[in-house]
Amino acid sequence: MKHNCQIVKDLLPLYAEKLTSAESNTMIEEHLKECENCKKTFKRLGSAEVKMSFNTESDQMFQNYVKARNKKAKRNSLIIVIIGIAAVFFFNSIPDITSQIMGMTGLTNSEIYVYDNVKNYNKYIGKDAEILFNNKWNMDESIFPEKITKEMNVNDFKMVYYDPWDSQWLSYLVVDYNDDDYKKELERLHAYKSTEYKGYYGAKGFDEKYDLAAMEADSYYGFVYALDAHDGKIIYVEMIFCNYEMDLYYPDYIPEDYLPKGFDATAQNPYLKKNI
């Protein structure tokens, strides 16, 4: 049932928009007859008005998802309007018209959500994460610890979610391990089948005080990696985005020495220009 619940929750937004197949509809509807939790989730998803008072952080993340979904639908309609206006007024009118419309609709001011309560770690990281975080463009998060244990001394944690056009995530976790756990964790990370990353987004390596322990790099979707800071400390980082650029200004949210040297995923970065 738990496995089915996760699948159904993933499909509910598409089901609500009548975009799922007949076979999926049958599976979803049969599940909703038996599962009160999923039924409540679907009723909230289909409500005309999203209430902005949250009883739990989980509720808040779900409401944020609904806001993002509604915002995307509105944005897509506005893009069509902008294109129509541009066709009427020709190219010399495009900059003024689009900037006015974008300003009036607030599309350039999407909200950035920052979470730093490590007690909710599994809501943000891993296969069982909440709906906003459970499919980060299919990037492999297994480099991060599966869970936070009482033996782990967490020095710092942050998860950032932003969706101005396409969803993107930025997070890092800093852990001090005891000697035995540190050794075991390094063995786990070193056994990971790391991928090449140098050259992606200008990345050249890392600060000499760190050793790269594991890396999942994708030329389009970004990086997930772990750094050995020695003396029991390991730093886990993920920067996940698409379209060859990150709309988040990541140095505002993550210490720069955790980033690869030369890394540039800002708007109009050289790597983007090379690949489009």
mmCIF file of C-alpha atoms in Angstrom:
data_model
loop_
_atom_site.group_PDB
_atom_site.id
_atom_site.type_symbol
_atom_site.label_atom_id
_atom_site.label_comp_id
_atom_site.label_asym_id
_atom_site.label_seq_id
_atom_site.Cartn_x
_atom_site.Cartn_y
_atom_site.Cartn_z
ATOM 1 C CA MET A 1 0.000 0.000 0.000
ATOM 2 C CA LYS A 2 2.812 2.435 0.850
ATOM 3 C CA HIS A 3 4.444 1.836 -2.518
ATOM 4 C CA ASN A 4 1.089 2.349 -4.287
ATOM 5 C CA CYS A 5 0.493 5.526 -2.313
ATOM 6 C CA GLN A 6 3.754 7.031 -3.530
ATOM 7 C CA ILE A 7 2.923 6.177 -7.155
ATOM 8 C CA VAL A 8 -0.597 7.576 -6.825
ATOM 9 C CA LYS A 9 0.659 10.792 -5.197
ATOM 10 C CA ASP A 10 3.066 11.248 -8.103
ATOM 11 C CA LEU A 11 0.231 10.776 -10.601
ATOM 12 C CA LEU A 12 -2.477 12.812 -8.857
ATOM 13 C CA PRO A 13 -1.490 16.200 -10.365
ATOM 14 C CA LEU A 14 -1.684 14.708 -13.872
ATOM 15 C CA TYR A 15 -4.910 12.881 -13.012
ATOM 16 C CA ALA A 16 -6.444 16.142 -11.782
ATOM 17 C CA GLU A 17 -5.581 17.734 -15.133
ATOM 18 C CA LYS A 18 -7.057 14.707 -17.013
ATOM 19 C CA LEU A 19 -3.668 13.880 -18.543
ATOM 20 C CA THR A 20 -3.332 10.261 -17.375
ATOM 21 C CA SER A 21 -4.189 7.191 -19.466
ATOM 22 C CA ALA A 22 -7.338 5.118 -19.015
ATOM 23 C CA GLU A 23 -5.273 2.348 -17.392
ATOM 24 C CA SER A 24 -3.716 4.821 -14.937
ATOM 25 C CA ASN A 25 -7.149 6.310 -14.208
ATOM 26 C CA THR A 26 -8.489 2.886 -13.246
ATOM 27 C CA MET A 27 -5.545 2.214 -10.924
ATOM 28 C CA ILE A 28 -5.805 5.662 -9.300
ATOM 29 C CA GLU A 29 -9.583 5.494 -8.824
ATOM 30 C CA GLU A 30 -9.431 2.010 -7.296
ATOM 31 C CA HIS A 31 -6.707 3.174 -4.923
ATOM 32 C CA LEU A 32 -8.665 6.292 -3.895
ATOM 33 C CA LYS A 33 -11.617 4.111 -2.927
ATOM 34 C CA GLU A 34 -9.412 2.301 -0.382
ATOM 35 C CA CYS A 35 -6.982 4.977 0.804
ATOM 36 C CA GLU A 36 -8.305 7.889 2.860
ATOM 37 C CA ASN A 37 -4.922 9.675 2.936
ATOM 38 C CA CYS A 38 -4.625 9.774 -0.847
ATOM 39 C CA LYS A 39 -8.274 10.749 -1.143
ATOM 40 C CA LYS A 40 -7.683 13.717 1.163
ATOM 41 C CA THR A 41 -4.588 14.652 -0.840
ATOM 42 C CA PHE A 42 -6.599 14.588 -4.072
ATOM 43 C CA LYS A 43 -9.368 16.731 -2.582
ATOM 44 C CA ARG A 44 -6.791 19.315 -1.500
ATOM 45 C CA LEU A 45 -5.183 19.232 -4.936
ATOM 46 C CA GLY A 46 -8.493 19.846 -6.635
ATOM 47 C CA SER A 47 -9.677 22.647 -4.352
ATOM 48 C CA ALA A 48 -10.314 25.963 -6.087
ATOM 49 C CA GLU A 49 -8.585 28.013 -3.437
ATOM 50 C CA VAL A 50 -5.272 27.211 -1.723
ATOM 51 C CA LYS A 51 -5.277 28.293 1.900
ATOM 52 C CA MET A 52 -1.987 29.763 3.047
ATOM 53 C CA SER A 53 -2.165 28.771 6.718
ATOM 54 C CA PHE A 54 -0.101 25.662 7.387
ATOM 55 C CA ASN A 55 -0.414 23.254 10.285
ATOM 56 C CA THR A 56 2.699 21.244 9.401
ATOM 57 C CA GLU A 57 5.762 21.666 7.250
ATOM 58 C CA SER A 58 4.528 18.769 5.109
ATOM 59 C CA ASP A 59 1.306 20.690 4.451
ATOM 60 C CA GLN A 60 3.322 23.737 3.520
ATOM 61 C CA MET A 61 5.380 21.816 0.966
ATOM 62 C CA PHE A 62 2.217 20.386 -0.599
ATOM 63 C CA GLN A 63 0.646 23.829 -0.801
ATOM 64 C CA ASN A 64 3.851 25.167 -2.358
ATOM 65 C CA TYR A 65 3.539 22.466 -4.992
ATOM 66 C CA VAL A 66 -0.031 23.477 -5.807
ATOM 67 C CA LYS A 67 1.035 27.123 -6.002
ATOM 68 C CA ALA A 68 3.836 26.210 -8.385
ATOM 69 C CA ARG A 69 1.509 24.117 -10.565
ATOM 70 C CA ASN A 70 -1.068 26.906 -10.801
ATOM 71 C CA LYS A 71 1.653 29.456 -11.458
ATOM 72 C CA LYS A 72 3.004 27.376 -14.341
ATOM 73 C CA ALA A 73 -0.428 27.136 -15.947
ATOM 74 C CA LYS A 74 -0.869 30.891 -15.669
ATOM 75 C CA ARG A 75 2.623 31.480 -16.982
ATOM 76 C CA ASN A 76 2.051 29.301 -20.048
ATOM 77 C CA SER A 77 -1.074 31.262 -20.922
ATOM 78 C CA LEU A 78 0.778 34.527 -20.558
ATOM 79 C CA ILE A 79 3.572 33.337 -22.824
ATOM 80 C CA ILE A 80 0.996 32.798 -25.565
ATOM 81 C CA VAL A 81 -0.348 36.316 -24.968
ATOM 82 C CA ILE A 82 3.150 37.783 -25.131
ATOM 83 C CA ILE A 83 3.867 36.036 -28.430
ATOM 84 C CA GLY A 84 0.599 37.355 -29.874
ATOM 85 C CA ILE A 85 1.362 40.906 -28.806
ATOM 86 C CA ALA A 86 4.863 40.630 -30.226
ATOM 87 C CA ALA A 87 3.452 39.523 -33.575
ATOM 88 C CA VAL A 88 1.210 42.577 -33.699
ATOM 89 C CA PHE A 89 3.705 45.220 -32.620
ATOM 90 C CA PHE A 90 6.800 43.666 -34.280
ATOM 91 C CA PHE A 91 10.209 43.175 -32.769
ATOM 92 C CA ASN A 92 10.905 46.730 -31.711
ATOM 93 C CA SER A 93 8.018 46.603 -29.256
ATOM 94 C CA ILE A 94 8.832 43.246 -27.646
ATOM 95 C CA PRO A 95 11.170 44.389 -24.818
ATOM 96 C CA ASP A 96 8.833 47.058 -23.448
ATOM 97 C CA ILE A 97 5.682 44.943 -23.708
ATOM 98 C CA THR A 98 7.122 41.762 -22.214
ATOM 99 C CA SER A 99 8.801 43.559 -19.322
ATOM 100 C CA GLN A 100 5.557 45.341 -18.455
ATOM 101 C CA ILE A 101 3.532 42.131 -18.558
ATOM 102 C CA MET A 102 6.123 40.179 -16.587
ATOM 103 C CA GLY A 103 6.235 42.944 -13.995
ATOM 104 C CA MET A 104 2.457 43.137 -13.645
ATOM 105 C CA THR A 105 2.080 39.385 -13.232
ATOM 106 C CA GLY A 106 5.006 38.912 -10.849
ATOM 107 C CA LEU A 107 6.593 36.151 -12.941
ATOM 108 C CA THR A 108 10.058 37.536 -12.293
ATOM 109 C CA ASN A 109 9.603 37.276 -8.536
ATOM 110 C CA SER A 110 8.948 33.571 -7.886
ATOM 111 C CA GLU A 111 9.413 32.663 -4.243
ATOM 112 C CA ILE A 112 12.533 30.847 -3.081
ATOM 113 C CA TYR A 113 11.874 28.264 -0.371
ATOM 114 C CA VAL A 114 14.667 27.588 2.120
ATOM 115 C CA TYR A 115 14.529 24.707 4.618
ATOM 116 C CA ASP A 116 17.194 24.146 7.278
ATOM 117 C CA ASN A 117 15.621 21.821 9.840
ATOM 118 C CA VAL A 118 17.683 18.631 9.572
ATOM 119 C CA LYS A 119 15.020 16.749 11.551
ATOM 120 C CA ASN A 120 13.004 16.841 8.317
ATOM 121 C CA TYR A 121 15.934 15.580 6.239
ATOM 122 C CA ASN A 122 14.008 12.675 4.685
ATOM 123 C CA LYS A 123 11.310 15.040 3.468
ATOM 124 C CA TYR A 124 13.879 16.660 1.197
ATOM 125 C CA ILE A 125 16.422 13.966 0.338
ATOM 126 C CA GLY A 126 16.011 10.451 -1.059
ATOM 127 C CA LYS A 127 13.431 8.279 -2.767
ATOM 128 C CA ASP A 128 10.781 8.802 -0.078
ATOM 129 C CA ALA A 129 11.025 12.606 -0.076
ATOM 130 C CA GLU A 130 7.959 14.829 -0.201
ATOM 131 C CA ILE A 131 6.333 15.644 -3.536
ATOM 132 C CA LEU A 132 8.439 18.725 -4.299
ATOM 133 C CA PHE A 133 11.665 16.819 -3.763
ATOM 134 C CA ASN A 134 11.167 13.181 -4.776
ATOM 135 C CA ASN A 135 12.137 13.370 -8.435
ATOM 136 C CA LYS A 136 14.948 15.837 -8.979
ATOM 137 C CA TRP A 137 15.190 15.312 -12.755
ATOM 138 C CA ASN A 138 16.102 11.664 -11.941
ATOM 139 C CA MET A 139 19.468 12.660 -10.483
ATOM 140 C CA ASP A 140 20.974 10.066 -8.123
ATOM 141 C CA GLU A 141 20.927 11.285 -4.505
ATOM 142 C CA SER A 142 22.302 8.061 -3.048
ATOM 143 C CA ILE A 143 25.605 9.844 -2.428
ATOM 144 C CA PHE A 144 23.834 11.624 0.441
ATOM 145 C CA PRO A 145 23.257 9.582 3.627
ATOM 146 C CA GLU A 146 20.056 7.559 3.556
ATOM 147 C CA LYS A 147 19.039 9.073 6.887
ATOM 148 C CA ILE A 148 20.386 11.115 9.787
ATOM 149 C CA THR A 149 21.325 8.962 12.769
ATOM 150 C CA LYS A 150 21.909 9.949 16.375
ATOM 151 C CA GLU A 151 25.629 9.163 15.946
ATOM 152 C CA MET A 152 25.998 11.818 13.245
ATOM 153 C CA ASN A 153 26.983 15.304 14.364
ATOM 154 C CA VAL A 154 25.352 17.572 11.762
ATOM 155 C CA ASN A 155 27.167 20.904 11.574
ATOM 156 C CA ASP A 156 25.100 22.496 8.836
ATOM 157 C CA PHE A 157 22.195 21.694 6.543
ATOM 158 C CA LYS A 158 20.212 23.596 3.943
ATOM 159 C CA MET A 159 17.729 22.729 1.218
ATOM 160 C CA VAL A 160 16.619 25.377 -1.293
ATOM 161 C CA TYR A 161 13.764 24.931 -3.783
ATOM 162 C CA TYR A 162 12.963 27.349 -6.594
ATOM 163 C CA ASP A 163 10.693 27.073 -9.630
ATOM 164 C CA PRO A 164 10.643 30.242 -11.755
ATOM 165 C CA TRP A 165 10.422 28.280 -15.015
ATOM 166 C CA ASP A 166 11.676 24.774 -14.218
ATOM 167 C CA SER A 167 12.196 23.170 -10.808
ATOM 168 C CA GLN A 168 15.675 23.401 -9.316
ATOM 169 C CA TRP A 169 17.189 22.345 -6.013
ATOM 170 C CA LEU A 170 20.277 23.303 -4.068
ATOM 171 C CA SER A 171 21.289 21.591 -0.842
ATOM 172 C CA TYR A 172 24.237 20.729 1.326
ATOM 173 C CA LEU A 173 24.873 18.714 4.479
ATOM 174 C CA VAL A 174 27.971 18.872 6.690
ATOM 175 C CA VAL A 175 28.531 15.937 9.058
ATOM 176 C CA ASP A 176 31.198 15.130 11.644
ATOM 177 C CA TYR A 177 31.509 11.353 12.093
ATOM 178 C CA ASN A 178 33.217 9.345 14.803
ATOM 179 C CA ASP A 179 36.297 7.444 13.641
ATOM 180 C CA ASP A 180 34.571 4.154 12.838
ATOM 181 C CA ASP A 181 31.599 5.714 11.048
ATOM 182 C CA TYR A 182 33.875 8.085 9.143
ATOM 183 C CA LYS A 183 35.866 5.136 7.802
ATOM 184 C CA LYS A 184 32.703 3.237 6.840
ATOM 185 C CA GLU A 185 31.198 6.257 5.118
ATOM 186 C CA LEU A 186 34.327 6.897 3.081
ATOM 187 C CA GLU A 187 34.348 3.247 2.027
ATOM 188 C CA ARG A 188 30.731 3.574 0.897
ATOM 189 C CA LEU A 189 31.436 6.775 -1.040
ATOM 190 C CA HIS A 190 34.605 5.465 -2.658
ATOM 191 C CA ALA A 191 32.670 2.387 -3.835
ATOM 192 C CA TYR A 192 30.188 4.639 -5.655
ATOM 193 C CA LYS A 193 30.619 4.577 -9.441
ATOM 194 C CA SER A 194 31.468 8.239 -9.862
ATOM 195 C CA THR A 195 31.069 10.017 -13.190
ATOM 196 C CA GLU A 196 33.356 12.542 -14.860
ATOM 197 C CA TYR A 197 32.508 16.165 -14.167
ATOM 198 C CA LYS A 198 35.465 18.269 -15.266
ATOM 199 C CA GLY A 199 34.540 20.565 -18.116
ATOM 200 C CA TYR A 200 30.871 20.601 -17.223
ATOM 201 C CA TYR A 201 29.923 24.221 -16.497
ATOM 202 C CA GLY A 202 33.601 25.115 -16.402
ATOM 203 C CA ALA A 203 34.334 22.851 -13.401
ATOM 204 C CA LYS A 204 38.063 22.204 -12.971
ATOM 205 C CA GLY A 205 38.369 20.569 -9.556
ATOM 206 C CA PHE A 206 37.893 21.436 -5.889
ATOM 207 C CA ASP A 207 39.658 23.378 -3.186
ATOM 208 C CA GLU A 208 42.869 21.572 -2.254
ATOM 209 C CA LYS A 209 41.722 21.128 1.346
ATOM 210 C CA TYR A 210 39.020 18.714 0.126
ATOM 211 C CA ASP A 211 39.194 15.335 -1.581
ATOM 212 C CA LEU A 212 36.343 14.381 -3.888
ATOM 213 C CA ALA A 213 34.815 11.196 -2.429
ATOM 214 C CA ALA A 214 31.962 10.592 -4.899
ATOM 215 C CA MET A 215 30.377 12.393 -7.857
ATOM 216 C CA GLU A 216 27.183 12.075 -9.901
ATOM 217 C CA ALA A 217 27.541 14.606 -12.733
ATOM 218 C CA ASP A 218 25.186 15.239 -15.620
ATOM 219 C CA SER A 219 26.027 17.634 -18.440
ATOM 220 C CA TYR A 220 22.449 18.953 -18.419
ATOM 221 C CA TYR A 221 21.066 18.484 -14.905
ATOM 222 C CA GLY A 222 24.007 19.367 -12.630
ATOM 223 C CA PHE A 223 25.962 17.696 -9.823
ATOM 224 C CA VAL A 224 25.503 15.586 -6.689
ATOM 225 C CA TYR A 225 28.752 14.933 -4.811
ATOM 226 C CA ALA A 226 30.536 14.395 -1.492
ATOM 227 C CA LEU A 227 33.763 16.007 -0.296
ATOM 228 C CA ASP A 228 36.117 14.515 2.257
ATOM 229 C CA ALA A 229 37.138 17.420 4.498
ATOM 230 C CA HIS A 230 39.311 15.051 6.620
ATOM 231 C CA ASP A 231 39.373 14.543 10.384
ATOM 232 C CA GLY A 232 35.936 12.933 10.319
ATOM 233 C CA LYS A 233 34.103 15.617 8.347
ATOM 234 C CA ILE A 234 32.235 14.995 5.085
ATOM 235 C CA ILE A 235 30.364 17.583 3.024
ATOM 236 C CA TYR A 236 27.497 16.526 0.736
ATOM 237 C CA VAL A 237 26.300 18.879 -2.000
ATOM 238 C CA GLU A 238 23.705 18.849 -4.772
ATOM 239 C CA MET A 239 22.981 21.466 -7.426
ATOM 240 C CA ILE A 240 20.180 20.206 -9.673
ATOM 241 C CA PHE A 241 18.622 22.241 -12.488
ATOM 242 C CA CYS A 242 18.044 22.029 -16.247
ATOM 243 C CA ASN A 243 18.397 24.014 -19.471
ATOM 244 C CA TYR A 244 22.114 24.520 -18.756
ATOM 245 C CA GLU A 245 21.609 27.228 -16.145
ATOM 246 C CA MET A 246 20.534 27.743 -12.542
ATOM 247 C CA ASP A 247 18.207 30.653 -11.838
ATOM 248 C CA LEU A 248 19.177 30.537 -8.165
ATOM 249 C CA TYR A 249 22.278 32.571 -7.434
ATOM 250 C CA TYR A 250 23.868 29.647 -5.636
ATOM 251 C CA PRO A 251 26.719 31.567 -3.862
ATOM 252 C CA ASP A 252 24.008 33.217 -1.757
ATOM 253 C CA TYR A 253 23.018 29.839 -0.330
ATOM 254 C CA ILE A 254 26.103 27.639 -0.309
ATOM 255 C CA PRO A 255 29.692 28.350 0.826
ATOM 256 C CA GLU A 256 31.746 28.979 -2.313
ATOM 257 C CA ASP A 257 34.579 26.686 -1.243
ATOM 258 C CA TYR A 258 32.131 23.747 -1.456
ATOM 259 C CA LEU A 259 31.691 24.477 -5.174
ATOM 260 C CA PRO A 260 33.912 23.126 -7.954
ATOM 261 C CA LYS A 261 36.575 25.590 -9.051
ATOM 262 C CA GLY A 262 35.491 27.439 -12.169
ATOM 263 C CA PHE A 263 31.862 26.308 -11.809
ATOM 264 C CA ASP A 264 29.503 28.688 -13.623
ATOM 265 C CA ALA A 265 25.827 27.839 -14.087
ATOM 266 C CA THR A 266 24.585 31.421 -14.061
ATOM 267 C CA ALA A 267 22.422 32.817 -16.853
ATOM 268 C CA GLN A 268 24.256 32.962 -20.191
ATOM 269 C CA ASN A 269 27.240 31.023 -18.853
ATOM 270 C CA PRO A 270 29.795 29.893 -21.469
ATOM 271 C CA TYR A 271 28.795 26.236 -21.164
ATOM 272 C CA LEU A 272 25.160 27.136 -21.972
ATOM 273 C CA LYS A 273 26.182 29.160 -25.027
ATOM 274 C CA LYS A 274 28.327 26.267 -26.211
ATOM 275 C CA ASN A 275 25.484 23.733 -25.993
ATOM 276 C CA ILE A 276 22.466 25.602 -27.331
#
